[in-house]
């Protein structure tokens, strides 16, 4: 494992931890609202769609803004000395390219997994279980792609981006 691969995995864990912390805050608020009464009539699917809207969408937009912004990095990437740049030129990435990258990296897999959980909870039918396996395969394929070839992930290839190394903690590339 190269230092960049290790750094990317650790940076990803930091960022995932921040997203999960946000999800816990939202879940706490949702639990309080559900216990209050009126929200109990809302369907499970509606609750999951609201969860996607208030967890996945803000997280995706936040990561997008950070990677396309001044520091070109999320908090995990800053900590481990990584920046996101355009491939192959090495230029800063645009907001649109960053949005595509983060939709592929976080938005799509999280939403697929969310919907798979709803499907499996509603029915243990074969199609629901197949959907759950496929939704888990997406992030697994992303991690595996770090170890294959030049270490660029599938979502980096699709978005035309690359992750570069700088000094850890350095705020600017």
PDB file of C-alpha atoms in Angstrom:
ATOM      1  CA  UNK A   1       0.000   0.000   0.000  1.00  0.00           C
ATOM      2  CA  UNK A   2       1.472   3.361  -1.016  1.00  0.00           C
ATOM      3  CA  UNK A   3       1.491   6.292   1.361  1.00  0.00           C
ATOM      4  CA  UNK A   4      -1.025   8.055  -0.867  1.00  0.00           C
ATOM      5  CA  UNK A   5      -3.397   5.073  -0.724  1.00  0.00           C
ATOM      6  CA  UNK A   6      -3.028   4.923   3.051  1.00  0.00           C
ATOM      7  CA  UNK A   7      -3.512   8.692   3.326  1.00  0.00           C
ATOM      8  CA  UNK A   8      -6.595   8.555   1.119  1.00  0.00           C
ATOM      9  CA  UNK A   9      -8.129   5.776   3.201  1.00  0.00           C
ATOM     10  CA  UNK A  10      -7.438   7.632   6.454  1.00  0.00           C
ATOM     11  CA  UNK A  11      -8.691  10.941   5.032  1.00  0.00           C
ATOM     12  CA  UNK A  12     -11.823   9.184   3.813  1.00  0.00           C
ATOM     13  CA  UNK A  13     -12.413   7.768   7.289  1.00  0.00           C
ATOM     14  CA  UNK A  14     -12.102  11.250   8.831  1.00  0.00           C
ATOM     15  CA  UNK A  15     -14.588  12.668   6.342  1.00  0.00           C
ATOM     16  CA  UNK A  16     -16.936   9.709   6.733  1.00  0.00           C
ATOM     17  CA  UNK A  17     -16.781  10.219  10.493  1.00  0.00           C
ATOM     18  CA  UNK A  18     -17.879  13.829  10.043  1.00  0.00           C
ATOM     19  CA  UNK A  19     -20.752  12.782   7.773  1.00  0.00           C
ATOM     20  CA  UNK A  20     -21.814  10.100  10.263  1.00  0.00           C
ATOM     21  CA  UNK A  21     -21.681  12.653  13.099  1.00  0.00           C
ATOM     22  CA  UNK A  22     -24.041  14.847  11.072  1.00  0.00           C
ATOM     23  CA  UNK A  23     -26.291  11.837  10.438  1.00  0.00           C
ATOM     24  CA  UNK A  24     -26.423  11.148  14.196  1.00  0.00           C
ATOM     25  CA  UNK A  25     -27.434  14.745  14.897  1.00  0.00           C
ATOM     26  CA  UNK A  26     -30.219  14.476  12.313  1.00  0.00           C
ATOM     27  CA  UNK A  27     -31.288  11.076  13.686  1.00  0.00           C
ATOM     28  CA  UNK A  28     -31.471  12.522  17.195  1.00  0.00           C
ATOM     29  CA  UNK A  29     -33.680  15.374  16.022  1.00  0.00           C
ATOM     30  CA  UNK A  30     -35.837  12.952  14.014  1.00  0.00           C
ATOM     31  CA  UNK A  31     -36.244  10.648  17.028  1.00  0.00           C
ATOM     32  CA  UNK A  32     -37.333  13.590  19.169  1.00  0.00           C
ATOM     33  CA  UNK A  33     -39.876  14.650  16.535  1.00  0.00           C
ATOM     34  CA  UNK A  34     -41.202  11.109  16.160  1.00  0.00           C
ATOM     35  CA  UNK A  35     -41.628  10.780  19.911  1.00  0.00           C
ATOM     36  CA  UNK A  36     -43.456  14.118  19.999  1.00  0.00           C
ATOM     37  CA  UNK A  37     -46.362  12.570  18.129  1.00  0.00           C
ATOM     38  CA  UNK A  38     -47.484  14.198  14.862  1.00  0.00           C
ATOM     39  CA  UNK A  39     -44.607  12.798  12.796  1.00  0.00           C
ATOM     40  CA  UNK A  40     -45.599   9.204  13.655  1.00  0.00           C
ATOM     41  CA  UNK A  41     -48.092   9.179  10.774  1.00  0.00           C
ATOM     42  CA  UNK A  42     -45.307   9.649   8.205  1.00  0.00           C
ATOM     43  CA  UNK A  43     -44.467   6.530   6.159  1.00  0.00           C
ATOM     44  CA  UNK A  44     -41.116   4.802   6.468  1.00  0.00           C
ATOM     45  CA  UNK A  45     -40.228   5.588   2.853  1.00  0.00           C
ATOM     46  CA  UNK A  46     -41.016   9.268   3.425  1.00  0.00           C
ATOM     47  CA  UNK A  47     -38.762   9.280   6.487  1.00  0.00           C
ATOM     48  CA  UNK A  48     -35.933   7.734   4.482  1.00  0.00           C
ATOM     49  CA  UNK A  49     -36.370  10.250   1.659  1.00  0.00           C
ATOM     50  CA  UNK A  50     -36.294  13.066   4.194  1.00  0.00           C
ATOM     51  CA  UNK A  51     -33.145  11.496   5.661  1.00  0.00           C
ATOM     52  CA  UNK A  52     -31.504  11.526   2.253  1.00  0.00           C
ATOM     53  CA  UNK A  53     -32.518  15.166   1.774  1.00  0.00           C
ATOM     54  CA  UNK A  54     -31.183  16.328   5.150  1.00  0.00           C
ATOM     55  CA  UNK A  55     -28.095  14.084   5.449  1.00  0.00           C
ATOM     56  CA  UNK A  56     -26.819  13.014   2.026  1.00  0.00           C
ATOM     57  CA  UNK A  57     -27.585  16.191   0.096  1.00  0.00           C
ATOM     58  CA  UNK A  58     -25.978  18.602   2.608  1.00  0.00           C
ATOM     59  CA  UNK A  59     -22.966  16.289   3.053  1.00  0.00           C
ATOM     60  CA  UNK A  60     -22.480  16.010  -0.707  1.00  0.00           C
ATOM     61  CA  UNK A  61     -22.778  19.768  -1.188  1.00  0.00           C
ATOM     62  CA  UNK A  62     -20.460  20.422   1.762  1.00  0.00           C
ATOM     63  CA  UNK A  63     -17.750  18.108   0.436  1.00  0.00           C
ATOM     64  CA  UNK A  64     -18.213  19.644  -3.016  1.00  0.00           C
ATOM     65  CA  UNK A  65     -17.758  23.174  -1.698  1.00  0.00           C
ATOM     66  CA  UNK A  66     -14.654  22.194   0.279  1.00  0.00           C
ATOM     67  CA  UNK A  67     -12.948  20.426  -2.635  1.00  0.00           C
ATOM     68  CA  UNK A  68     -13.781  23.165  -5.136  1.00  0.00           C
ATOM     69  CA  UNK A  69     -13.008  25.895  -2.613  1.00  0.00           C
ATOM     70  CA  UNK A  70      -9.959  27.715  -1.395  1.00  0.00           C
ATOM     71  CA  UNK A  71      -8.234  24.726   0.213  1.00  0.00           C
ATOM     72  CA  UNK A  72      -9.160  22.173  -2.488  1.00  0.00           C
ATOM     73  CA  UNK A  73      -9.714  19.575   0.217  1.00  0.00           C
ATOM     74  CA  UNK A  74     -12.055  18.162   2.807  1.00  0.00           C
ATOM     75  CA  UNK A  75     -10.968  18.171   6.482  1.00  0.00           C
ATOM     76  CA  UNK A  76      -9.588  14.628   6.150  1.00  0.00           C
ATOM     77  CA  UNK A  77      -7.608  15.542   3.054  1.00  0.00           C
ATOM     78  CA  UNK A  78      -6.161  18.645   4.756  1.00  0.00           C
ATOM     79  CA  UNK A  79      -5.101  16.527   7.749  1.00  0.00           C
ATOM     80  CA  UNK A  80      -3.323  13.998   5.525  1.00  0.00           C
ATOM     81  CA  UNK A  81      -1.872  16.432   2.981  1.00  0.00           C
ATOM     82  CA  UNK A  82      -4.083  15.658  -0.007  1.00  0.00           C
ATOM     83  CA  UNK A  83      -5.741  17.901  -2.580  1.00  0.00           C
ATOM     84  CA  UNK A  84      -8.176  17.217  -5.422  1.00  0.00           C
ATOM     85  CA  UNK A  85      -7.120  18.435  -8.857  1.00  0.00           C
ATOM     86  CA  UNK A  86      -8.194  18.023 -12.450  1.00  0.00           C
ATOM     87  CA  UNK A  87      -6.661  15.128 -14.349  1.00  0.00           C
ATOM     88  CA  UNK A  88      -4.381  15.287 -16.322  1.00  0.00           C
ATOM     89  CA  UNK A  89      -3.682  19.042 -16.167  1.00  0.00           C
ATOM     90  CA  UNK A  90      -3.400  19.388 -12.387  1.00  0.00           C
ATOM     91  CA  UNK A  91      -5.580  22.519 -12.430  1.00  0.00           C
ATOM     92  CA  UNK A  92      -8.072  23.329  -9.692  1.00  0.00           C
ATOM     93  CA  UNK A  93     -11.390  21.546 -10.132  1.00  0.00           C
ATOM     94  CA  UNK A  94     -14.557  23.446 -10.872  1.00  0.00           C
ATOM     95  CA  UNK A  95     -17.623  23.343  -8.654  1.00  0.00           C
ATOM     96  CA  UNK A  96     -19.446  21.224 -11.242  1.00  0.00           C
ATOM     97  CA  UNK A  97     -16.630  18.675 -11.480  1.00  0.00           C
ATOM     98  CA  UNK A  98     -16.430  18.534  -7.687  1.00  0.00           C
ATOM     99  CA  UNK A  99     -20.193  18.007  -7.479  1.00  0.00           C
ATOM    100  CA  UNK A 100     -20.001  15.134  -9.981  1.00  0.00           C
ATOM    101  CA  UNK A 101     -17.114  13.588  -8.025  1.00  0.00           C
ATOM    102  CA  UNK A 102     -18.948  13.806  -4.702  1.00  0.00           C
ATOM    103  CA  UNK A 103     -22.259  12.587  -6.099  1.00  0.00           C
ATOM    104  CA  UNK A 104     -20.439   9.520  -7.408  1.00  0.00           C
ATOM    105  CA  UNK A 105     -18.390   9.114  -4.215  1.00  0.00           C
ATOM    106  CA  UNK A 106     -21.053   9.755  -1.561  1.00  0.00           C
ATOM    107  CA  UNK A 107     -24.457  10.680  -2.953  1.00  0.00           C
ATOM    108  CA  UNK A 108     -25.118   7.669  -5.154  1.00  0.00           C
ATOM    109  CA  UNK A 109     -23.684   4.928  -2.876  1.00  0.00           C
ATOM    110  CA  UNK A 110     -25.342   6.303   0.268  1.00  0.00           C
ATOM    111  CA  UNK A 111     -28.696   6.680  -1.490  1.00  0.00           C
ATOM    112  CA  UNK A 112     -28.460   3.166  -2.980  1.00  0.00           C
ATOM    113  CA  UNK A 113     -27.643   1.727   0.434  1.00  0.00           C
ATOM    114  CA  UNK A 114     -30.440   3.727   2.055  1.00  0.00           C
ATOM    115  CA  UNK A 115     -32.978   2.422  -0.438  1.00  0.00           C
ATOM    116  CA  UNK A 116     -31.607  -1.125  -0.105  1.00  0.00           C
ATOM    117  CA  UNK A 117     -32.105  -0.981   3.660  1.00  0.00           C
ATOM    118  CA  UNK A 118     -35.699   0.210   3.162  1.00  0.00           C
ATOM    119  CA  UNK A 119     -36.355  -2.598   0.650  1.00  0.00           C
ATOM    120  CA  UNK A 120     -34.880  -5.314   2.839  1.00  0.00           C
ATOM    121  CA  UNK A 121     -36.734  -3.992   5.900  1.00  0.00           C
ATOM    122  CA  UNK A 122     -40.002  -4.052   3.952  1.00  0.00           C
ATOM    123  CA  UNK A 123     -39.447  -7.509   2.477  1.00  0.00           C
ATOM    124  CA  UNK A 124     -36.769 -10.150   2.515  1.00  0.00           C
ATOM    125  CA  UNK A 125     -37.558 -10.925  -1.113  1.00  0.00           C
ATOM    126  CA  UNK A 126     -34.746 -11.981  -3.441  1.00  0.00           C
ATOM    127  CA  UNK A 127     -34.805  -8.719  -5.406  1.00  0.00           C
ATOM    128  CA  UNK A 128     -34.402  -6.672  -2.202  1.00  0.00           C
ATOM    129  CA  UNK A 129     -31.453  -8.793  -1.116  1.00  0.00           C
ATOM    130  CA  UNK A 130     -29.849  -8.549  -4.562  1.00  0.00           C
ATOM    131  CA  UNK A 131     -30.284  -4.769  -4.414  1.00  0.00           C
ATOM    132  CA  UNK A 132     -28.572  -4.677  -1.022  1.00  0.00           C
ATOM    133  CA  UNK A 133     -25.612  -6.696  -2.340  1.00  0.00           C
ATOM    134  CA  UNK A 134     -25.280  -4.463  -5.410  1.00  0.00           C
ATOM    135  CA  UNK A 135     -25.476  -1.291  -3.306  1.00  0.00           C
ATOM    136  CA  UNK A 136     -22.713  -2.619  -1.021  1.00  0.00           C
ATOM    137  CA  UNK A 137     -20.609  -3.530  -4.067  1.00  0.00           C
ATOM    138  CA  UNK A 138     -20.316   0.118  -5.162  1.00  0.00           C
ATOM    139  CA  UNK A 139     -18.265   1.407  -2.195  1.00  0.00           C
ATOM    140  CA  UNK A 140     -16.310  -1.860  -2.101  1.00  0.00           C
ATOM    141  CA  UNK A 141     -15.365  -1.360  -5.758  1.00  0.00           C
ATOM    142  CA  UNK A 142     -14.253   2.193  -4.929  1.00  0.00           C
ATOM    143  CA  UNK A 143     -11.900   0.971  -2.199  1.00  0.00           C
ATOM    144  CA  UNK A 144     -10.548  -1.845  -4.374  1.00  0.00           C
ATOM    145  CA  UNK A 145      -9.858   0.650  -7.193  1.00  0.00           C
ATOM    146  CA  UNK A 146      -7.408   2.468  -4.880  1.00  0.00           C
ATOM    147  CA  UNK A 147      -5.165  -0.609  -4.994  1.00  0.00           C
ATOM    148  CA  UNK A 148      -5.354  -1.205  -8.748  1.00  0.00           C
ATOM    149  CA  UNK A 149      -3.327   0.580 -11.403  1.00  0.00           C
ATOM    150  CA  UNK A 150      -2.369   4.156 -10.587  1.00  0.00           C
ATOM    151  CA  UNK A 151      -4.528   4.319  -7.448  1.00  0.00           C
ATOM    152  CA  UNK A 152      -7.239   6.537  -8.880  1.00  0.00           C
ATOM    153  CA  UNK A 153     -10.717   5.540  -7.818  1.00  0.00           C
ATOM    154  CA  UNK A 154     -13.559   4.840 -10.197  1.00  0.00           C
ATOM    155  CA  UNK A 155     -15.261   8.111  -9.254  1.00  0.00           C
ATOM    156  CA  UNK A 156     -12.011  10.041  -9.895  1.00  0.00           C
ATOM    157  CA  UNK A 157     -11.756   8.512 -13.354  1.00  0.00           C
ATOM    158  CA  UNK A 158     -15.400   9.295 -14.167  1.00  0.00           C
ATOM    159  CA  UNK A 159     -15.124  12.873 -12.863  1.00  0.00           C
ATOM    160  CA  UNK A 160     -11.737  13.522 -14.480  1.00  0.00           C
ATOM    161  CA  UNK A 161     -10.035  14.253 -11.163  1.00  0.00           C
ATOM    162  CA  UNK A 162      -6.993  13.072  -9.252  1.00  0.00           C
ATOM    163  CA  UNK A 163      -5.795  13.376  -5.687  1.00  0.00           C
ATOM    164  CA  UNK A 164      -2.333  14.845  -5.161  1.00  0.00           C
ATOM    165  CA  UNK A 165      -0.082  14.907  -2.100  1.00  0.00           C
ATOM    166  CA  UNK A 166       1.126  18.023  -0.299  1.00  0.00           C
ATOM    167  CA  UNK A 167       2.550  18.511   3.180  1.00  0.00           C
ATOM    168  CA  UNK A 168       0.097  17.229   5.833  1.00  0.00           C
ATOM    169  CA  UNK A 169      -1.822  20.054   7.484  1.00  0.00           C
ATOM    170  CA  UNK A 170      -0.825  22.480   4.753  1.00  0.00           C
ATOM    171  CA  UNK A 171      -3.799  24.635   3.905  1.00  0.00           C
ATOM    172  CA  UNK A 172      -2.850  25.475   0.337  1.00  0.00           C
ATOM    173  CA  UNK A 173      -1.455  23.188  -2.370  1.00  0.00           C
TER     174      UNK A 173
END
